[in-house]
Amino acid sequence: MRADRLVATLLLMQTRGRVTAAELAAELEVSVATARRDLEALSAAGIPVYPQPGRHGGWSLVGGARTDLTGLTSAEAQALFLLAGPAAGVSPAARSALRKLVRALPAPFRADAQAAATATLVDPAGWGERAGSRPEIVDRLQDAVVRRRRIRFAYRGAERVADPWGLVDKDDIWYLIAGTERGRRTFRVDRVGELVVTTETVEPPAGFDLGEAWQTVVGEVEEKRAGTRAELLIEERFAWVLRDHFGRHCEQLEVLADGRARLRVGAPTPRDIARTLAGWGAMVEVLDPPAVRAELARIGAELSERYRPRTTP
């Protein structure tokens, strides 16, 4: 759910006291189905929003119409900002709205609400790996981030102690950004086991920004994933296929007079690039480096030998 739409939904409900999905859809210029899903998402996240059946029914906030958020409990405020925070990451207007909502909360709740809003980041760009279901442990880790509690957990056969700074949902694969005795580390959440949330209170480094930290992590990973780069020619109308496969590791440099596009692609090794391009046959011409050309020649020779016609005696 988009954070700006979530904020608008809450403010509209506070103003009117009760709204129908159709009224909300008209106000926010979305479909009735989308409006209904948004309302259900708020309710499922623990926000005190509930439906009233009947001819004059609709959706209401517990306690009726209000002009501020002082009626929310601490847990409800955290649920709201955990839901809205990740979606606000890409929208300056939504971030501004969330800041206003934080100021509207009772003073004792503001620190936890702000922590909840910045606890999770969504990065929709995948790394080519199909994700499984959302790990159940995510909720406990989010709680540890918001409450600023040191954690102990099993990871790759060893016990780790870390200060959780934030979680990242990268195309449905979750990562934990945390501080350790060796500095900042990144852990895949689906590999975390035997989690213990301690009572020790911790604080992230001064000026820590989850978005900036994650961009550093992505840069480091991408550098390793693109250890080899190759330049090639392919008909421009097919360039999108390679861009779709190589993702951010594919850059279109120019379009030649003959209609072919010159691309630069990257992968960990020359063999990885050659395996991807081999199926294109003569439709792709690799210009550089020689290592990728040699790998393609090797693959071609092996296929030719394996499938050349055999004469019968």
CSV table of C-alpha atoms in Angstrom, one decimal:
chain,number,residue,atom,x,y,z
A,1,MET,CA,0.0,0.0,0.0
A,2,ARG,CA,1.4,3.4,-0.9
A,3,ALA,CA,2.2,5.5,2.1
A,4,ASP,CA,0.7,8.7,0.8
A,5,ARG,CA,-2.6,6.9,0.1
A,6,LEU,CA,-2.5,5.3,3.6
A,7,VAL,CA,-2.0,8.8,5.2
A,8,ALA,CA,-4.9,10.2,3.1
A,9,THR,CA,-7.1,7.3,4.1
A,10,LEU,CA,-6.5,7.8,7.8
A,11,LEU,CA,-7.0,11.6,7.6
A,12,LEU,CA,-10.2,11.2,5.6
A,13,MET,CA,-11.6,8.7,8.1
A,14,GLN,CA,-10.7,11.0,11.0
A,15,THR,CA,-12.5,13.8,9.4
A,16,ARG,CA,-15.7,11.9,8.4
A,17,GLY,CA,-15.7,9.3,11.1
A,18,ARG,CA,-17.0,6.6,8.6
A,19,VAL,CA,-16.4,6.0,4.9
A,20,THR,CA,-17.3,3.4,2.4
A,21,ALA,CA,-14.9,1.8,0.0
A,22,ALA,CA,-16.7,3.5,-2.9
A,23,GLU,CA,-16.4,6.9,-1.2
A,24,LEU,CA,-12.7,6.4,-0.5
A,25,ALA,CA,-12.1,5.2,-4.1
A,26,ALA,CA,-13.7,8.4,-5.4
A,27,GLU,CA,-11.7,10.6,-3.1
A,28,LEU,CA,-8.3,8.9,-3.9
A,29,GLU,CA,-9.1,8.2,-7.6
A,30,VAL,CA,-8.5,4.5,-7.3
A,31,SER,CA,-10.7,1.5,-7.9
A,32,VAL,CA,-13.2,0.3,-5.3
A,33,ALA,CA,-11.2,-3.0,-5.1
A,34,THR,CA,-8.0,-1.1,-4.4
A,35,ALA,CA,-9.7,1.1,-1.7
A,36,ARG,CA,-11.1,-2.0,0.0
A,37,ARG,CA,-7.7,-3.7,-0.1
A,38,ASP,CA,-6.1,-0.6,1.5
A,39,LEU,CA,-8.7,-0.6,4.3
A,40,GLU,CA,-8.2,-4.4,4.9
A,41,ALA,CA,-4.4,-3.8,5.0
A,42,LEU,CA,-4.8,-1.2,7.7
A,43,SER,CA,-6.9,-3.5,9.7
A,44,ALA,CA,-4.6,-6.5,9.3
A,45,ALA,CA,-1.6,-4.3,10.4
A,46,GLY,CA,-3.3,-3.6,13.7
A,47,ILE,CA,-4.6,-0.1,13.0
A,48,PRO,CA,-8.0,0.3,14.8
A,49,VAL,CA,-10.0,0.3,11.6
A,50,TYR,CA,-13.1,-1.9,11.4
A,51,PRO,CA,-16.0,-2.5,9.0
A,52,GLN,CA,-19.7,-2.0,9.8
A,53,PRO,CA,-22.1,-4.0,7.7
A,54,GLY,CA,-25.5,-2.9,6.6
A,55,ARG,CA,-27.1,-0.2,4.4
A,56,HIS,CA,-25.5,2.6,6.3
A,57,GLY,CA,-22.3,0.8,7.1
A,58,GLY,CA,-18.7,1.5,6.1
A,59,TRP,CA,-15.3,1.6,7.7
A,60,SER,CA,-14.6,3.5,10.9
A,61,LEU,CA,-11.8,4.3,13.3
A,62,VAL,CA,-12.3,3.0,16.8
A,63,GLY,CA,-13.5,5.9,18.8
A,64,GLY,CA,-15.2,7.7,16.0
A,65,ALA,CA,-14.0,10.9,14.2
A,66,ARG,CA,-10.9,12.6,15.5
A,67,THR,CA,-8.7,15.5,14.3
A,68,ASP,CA,-5.4,13.9,15.5
A,69,LEU,CA,-3.9,10.6,16.2
A,70,THR,CA,-3.9,10.8,20.0
A,71,GLY,CA,-6.3,7.9,20.2
A,72,LEU,CA,-3.8,5.4,18.9
A,73,THR,CA,-2.0,3.1,21.4
A,74,SER,CA,1.8,2.7,21.2
A,75,ALA,CA,1.4,-0.7,19.5
A,76,GLU,CA,-1.1,0.7,17.0
A,77,ALA,CA,1.2,3.6,16.2
A,78,GLN,CA,4.1,1.3,15.6
A,79,ALA,CA,1.9,-0.9,13.3
A,80,LEU,CA,0.9,2.2,11.3
A,81,PHE,CA,4.5,3.4,10.8
A,82,LEU,CA,5.9,-0.1,10.0
A,83,LEU,CA,3.3,-0.3,7.3
A,84,ALA,CA,3.7,3.2,5.9
A,85,GLY,CA,7.4,3.7,6.3
A,86,PRO,CA,8.8,1.4,3.6
A,87,ALA,CA,6.3,2.8,1.0
A,88,ALA,CA,7.3,6.4,1.8
A,89,GLY,CA,10.9,5.8,0.9
A,90,VAL,CA,10.4,6.7,-2.7
A,91,SER,CA,8.0,9.6,-2.2
A,92,PRO,CA,9.1,13.0,-0.7
A,93,ALA,CA,5.4,14.0,-0.3
A,94,ALA,CA,4.7,10.7,1.6
A,95,ARG,CA,7.8,11.3,3.8
A,96,SER,CA,6.6,14.8,4.6
A,97,ALA,CA,3.1,13.4,5.5
A,98,LEU,CA,4.7,10.8,7.8
A,99,ARG,CA,6.7,13.5,9.6
A,100,LYS,CA,3.5,15.4,10.2
A,101,LEU,CA,1.8,12.2,11.5
A,102,VAL,CA,4.7,11.7,13.9
A,103,ARG,CA,4.3,15.1,15.3
A,104,ALA,CA,0.5,14.4,15.7
A,105,LEU,CA,1.2,11.4,18.0
A,106,PRO,CA,1.3,11.6,21.8
A,107,ALA,CA,4.9,12.6,22.8
A,108,PRO,CA,5.7,9.3,24.5
A,109,PHE,CA,5.0,7.4,21.2
A,110,ARG,CA,7.0,9.6,18.8
A,111,ALA,CA,10.4,8.0,19.2
A,112,ASP,CA,9.1,4.5,18.6
A,113,ALA,CA,6.9,5.6,15.7
A,114,GLN,CA,9.9,7.3,14.0
A,115,ALA,CA,12.0,4.2,14.6
A,116,ALA,CA,9.2,2.0,13.1
A,117,ALA,CA,8.9,4.3,10.0
A,118,THR,CA,12.6,3.9,9.3
A,119,ALA,CA,13.0,0.2,10.3
A,120,THR,CA,12.3,-1.3,6.9
A,121,LEU,CA,13.3,-0.4,3.4
A,122,VAL,CA,11.8,-1.9,0.2
A,123,ASP,CA,14.1,-2.5,-2.8
A,124,PRO,CA,12.0,-4.0,-5.7
A,125,ALA,CA,15.0,-4.7,-7.9
A,126,GLY,CA,15.8,-8.4,-7.6
A,127,TRP,CA,19.1,-10.3,-7.9
A,128,GLY,CA,17.7,-13.0,-10.1
A,129,GLU,CA,16.8,-15.3,-7.3
A,130,ARG,CA,13.2,-16.5,-6.7
A,131,ALA,CA,12.1,-15.8,-3.2
A,132,GLY,CA,10.2,-18.1,-0.9
A,133,SER,CA,7.6,-17.1,1.7
A,134,ARG,CA,8.2,-14.2,4.0
A,135,PRO,CA,10.3,-15.5,7.0
A,136,GLU,CA,8.2,-15.6,10.2
A,137,ILE,CA,11.2,-14.1,12.0
A,138,VAL,CA,10.9,-10.8,10.2
A,139,ASP,CA,8.3,-9.5,12.7
A,140,ARG,CA,10.5,-10.3,15.7
A,141,LEU,CA,13.5,-8.6,14.0
A,142,GLN,CA,11.3,-5.5,13.2
A,143,ASP,CA,10.3,-5.3,16.8
A,144,ALA,CA,14.0,-5.6,17.9
A,145,VAL,CA,14.9,-2.7,15.5
A,146,VAL,CA,12.1,-0.5,16.8
A,147,ARG,CA,12.8,-1.2,20.4
A,148,ARG,CA,16.5,-1.0,19.9
A,149,ARG,CA,17.4,-4.4,21.4
A,150,ARG,CA,20.6,-6.3,20.9
A,151,ILE,CA,20.0,-9.7,19.4
A,152,ARG,CA,21.8,-13.1,19.4
A,153,PHE,CA,21.2,-15.6,16.7
A,154,ALA,CA,22.6,-18.6,14.8
A,155,TYR,CA,24.0,-17.9,11.4
A,156,ARG,CA,25.9,-20.4,9.2
A,157,GLY,CA,26.8,-22.6,12.1
A,158,ALA,CA,28.0,-19.9,14.5
A,159,GLU,CA,26.3,-17.7,17.1
A,160,ARG,CA,26.3,-14.0,16.3
A,161,VAL,CA,25.7,-11.0,18.5
A,162,ALA,CA,24.5,-7.9,16.7
A,163,ASP,CA,22.7,-4.5,17.1
A,164,PRO,CA,19.9,-4.5,14.5
A,165,TRP,CA,19.7,-1.2,12.6
A,166,GLY,CA,17.2,-2.0,9.9
A,167,LEU,CA,15.6,-4.6,7.5
A,168,VAL,CA,15.5,-4.5,3.7
A,169,ASP,CA,12.9,-6.3,1.6
A,170,LYS,CA,14.7,-6.8,-1.7
A,171,ASP,CA,12.2,-8.3,-4.1
A,172,ASP,CA,10.7,-10.5,-1.3
A,173,ILE,CA,14.2,-11.6,0.0
A,174,TRP,CA,14.8,-10.1,3.4
A,175,TYR,CA,18.1,-8.8,4.7
A,176,LEU,CA,19.2,-7.5,8.2
A,177,ILE,CA,21.6,-4.6,8.4
A,178,ALA,CA,23.3,-4.7,11.8
A,179,GLY,CA,26.3,-3.6,13.8
A,180,THR,CA,28.7,-6.2,15.1
A,181,GLU,CA,32.1,-6.1,16.8
A,182,ARG,CA,33.6,-6.2,13.3
A,183,GLY,CA,31.5,-3.3,12.0
A,184,ARG,CA,28.4,-3.2,9.8
A,185,ARG,CA,27.3,-6.6,8.5
A,186,THR,CA,24.4,-7.8,6.3
A,187,PHE,CA,22.6,-11.1,7.0
A,188,ARG,CA,20.0,-12.9,4.9
A,189,VAL,CA,17.0,-13.3,7.2
A,190,ASP,CA,16.0,-16.7,5.8
A,191,ARG,CA,19.3,-18.0,7.1
A,192,VAL,CA,18.9,-16.7,10.6
A,193,GLY,CA,18.0,-19.2,13.3
A,194,GLU,CA,17.5,-19.4,17.0
A,195,LEU,CA,16.9,-15.7,17.5
A,196,VAL,CA,17.1,-14.3,21.0
A,197,VAL,CA,16.1,-10.7,21.6
A,198,THR,CA,18.0,-9.5,24.7
A,199,THR,CA,17.1,-6.7,27.1
A,200,GLU,CA,20.2,-4.7,26.2
A,201,THR,CA,19.4,-1.4,24.7
A,202,VAL,CA,21.5,-0.2,21.7
A,203,GLU,CA,21.5,2.8,19.4
A,204,PRO,CA,22.4,3.0,15.7
A,205,PRO,CA,25.4,5.1,14.8
A,206,ALA,CA,24.8,8.9,14.8
A,207,GLY,CA,23.4,9.9,11.4
A,208,PHE,CA,22.7,6.3,10.3
A,209,ASP,CA,20.5,6.2,7.3
A,210,LEU,CA,19.2,2.8,6.2
A,211,GLY,CA,18.8,3.8,2.6
A,212,GLU,CA,22.4,5.0,2.3
A,213,ALA,CA,23.7,1.9,4.1
A,214,TRP,CA,21.8,-0.3,1.8
A,215,GLN,CA,23.0,1.5,-1.3
A,216,THR,CA,26.6,0.8,-0.1
A,217,VAL,CA,25.7,-2.9,0.3
A,218,VAL,CA,24.2,-3.1,-3.1
A,219,GLY,CA,27.2,-1.4,-4.6
A,220,GLU,CA,29.6,-3.9,-3.0
A,221,VAL,CA,27.5,-6.9,-4.1
A,222,GLU,CA,27.0,-5.6,-7.7
A,223,GLU,CA,30.8,-5.0,-8.0
A,224,LYS,CA,31.4,-8.7,-7.2
A,225,ARG,CA,28.5,-9.8,-9.5
A,226,ALA,CA,30.0,-7.9,-12.4
A,227,GLY,CA,33.6,-8.9,-12.2
A,228,THR,CA,33.8,-9.3,-16.0
A,229,ARG,CA,32.4,-6.9,-18.5
A,230,ALA,CA,31.9,-7.4,-22.2
A,231,GLU,CA,30.9,-5.3,-25.2
A,232,LEU,CA,28.7,-6.8,-27.9
A,233,LEU,CA,26.6,-5.9,-30.9
A,234,ILE,CA,22.9,-7.1,-31.3
A,235,GLU,CA,20.0,-5.8,-33.3
A,236,GLU,CA,18.5,-2.9,-31.4
A,237,ARG,CA,15.0,-4.5,-31.4
A,238,PHE,CA,16.4,-7.4,-29.3
A,239,ALA,CA,18.5,-5.3,-26.9
A,240,TRP,CA,15.6,-5.2,-24.4
A,241,VAL,CA,15.9,-9.0,-23.9
A,242,LEU,CA,19.5,-8.7,-22.7
A,243,ARG,CA,18.7,-5.7,-20.6
A,244,ASP,CA,15.9,-7.8,-18.9
A,245,HIS,CA,18.4,-10.6,-18.3
A,246,PHE,CA,21.5,-8.6,-17.1
A,247,GLY,CA,19.4,-5.9,-15.3
A,248,ARG,CA,21.6,-3.1,-14.1
A,249,HIS,CA,24.6,-4.8,-15.5
A,250,CYS,CA,23.5,-4.0,-19.1
A,251,GLU,CA,24.2,-0.6,-20.6
A,252,GLN,CA,23.4,0.5,-24.1
A,253,LEU,CA,26.3,2.6,-25.4
A,254,GLU,CA,25.1,3.5,-28.9
A,255,VAL,CA,23.1,2.5,-32.0
A,256,LEU,CA,25.1,1.9,-35.1
A,257,ALA,CA,24.1,2.9,-38.7
A,258,ASP,CA,23.3,-0.8,-39.5
A,259,GLY,CA,20.7,-0.9,-36.7
A,260,ARG,CA,22.7,-2.8,-34.2
A,261,ALA,CA,23.1,-1.6,-30.7
A,262,ARG,CA,26.4,-1.7,-28.8
A,263,LEU,CA,25.9,-2.9,-25.3
A,264,ARG,CA,28.1,-3.4,-22.3
A,265,VAL,CA,27.1,-6.3,-20.0
A,266,GLY,CA,28.6,-7.7,-16.8
A,267,ALA,CA,28.7,-11.0,-14.9
A,268,PRO,CA,31.0,-12.6,-12.4
A,269,THR,CA,33.1,-14.6,-15.0
A,270,PRO,CA,33.7,-14.8,-18.8
A,271,ARG,CA,32.0,-18.2,-18.7
A,272,ASP,CA,28.8,-16.7,-17.2
A,273,ILE,CA,28.5,-14.2,-20.0
A,274,ALA,CA,29.3,-16.7,-22.7
A,275,ARG,CA,26.7,-19.1,-21.3
A,276,THR,CA,24.0,-16.4,-21.5
A,277,LEU,CA,25.0,-15.3,-25.1
A,278,ALA,CA,25.7,-18.7,-26.6
A,279,GLY,CA,22.0,-19.4,-27.4
A,280,TRP,CA,21.9,-16.3,-29.6
A,281,GLY,CA,24.3,-17.8,-32.1
A,282,ALA,CA,25.4,-15.4,-34.8
A,283,MET,CA,22.8,-12.8,-33.8
A,284,VAL,CA,25.3,-11.5,-31.1
A,285,GLU,CA,28.8,-10.4,-31.9
A,286,VAL,CA,31.1,-10.1,-28.9
A,287,LEU,CA,33.7,-7.4,-29.5
A,288,ASP,CA,35.6,-7.6,-26.2
A,289,PRO,CA,37.2,-9.1,-24.1
A,290,PRO,CA,39.0,-12.0,-25.7
A,291,ALA,CA,38.2,-14.3,-22.7
A,292,VAL,CA,34.5,-14.2,-23.5
A,293,ARG,CA,35.1,-14.8,-27.2
A,294,ALA,CA,37.3,-17.8,-26.3
A,295,GLU,CA,34.5,-19.2,-24.1
A,296,LEU,CA,32.0,-18.8,-26.8
A,297,ALA,CA,34.3,-20.6,-29.3
A,298,ARG,CA,34.8,-23.4,-26.8
A,299,ILE,CA,31.1,-23.8,-26.3
A,300,GLY,CA,30.5,-23.8,-30.0
A,301,ALA,CA,33.3,-26.4,-30.7
A,302,GLU,CA,31.9,-28.7,-28.0
A,303,LEU,CA,28.3,-28.4,-29.4
A,304,SER,CA,29.6,-29.0,-32.9
A,305,GLU,CA,31.5,-32.1,-31.8
A,306,ARG,CA,28.6,-33.5,-29.8
A,307,TYR,CA,26.0,-33.0,-32.5
A,308,ARG,CA,27.8,-33.4,-35.8
A,309,PRO,CA,26.3,-36.0,-38.0
A,310,ARG,CA,27.8,-39.4,-37.5
A,311,THR,CA,28.4,-41.6,-40.5
A,312,THR,CA,27.3,-45.2,-40.2
A,313,PRO,CA,29.7,-47.9,-41.4
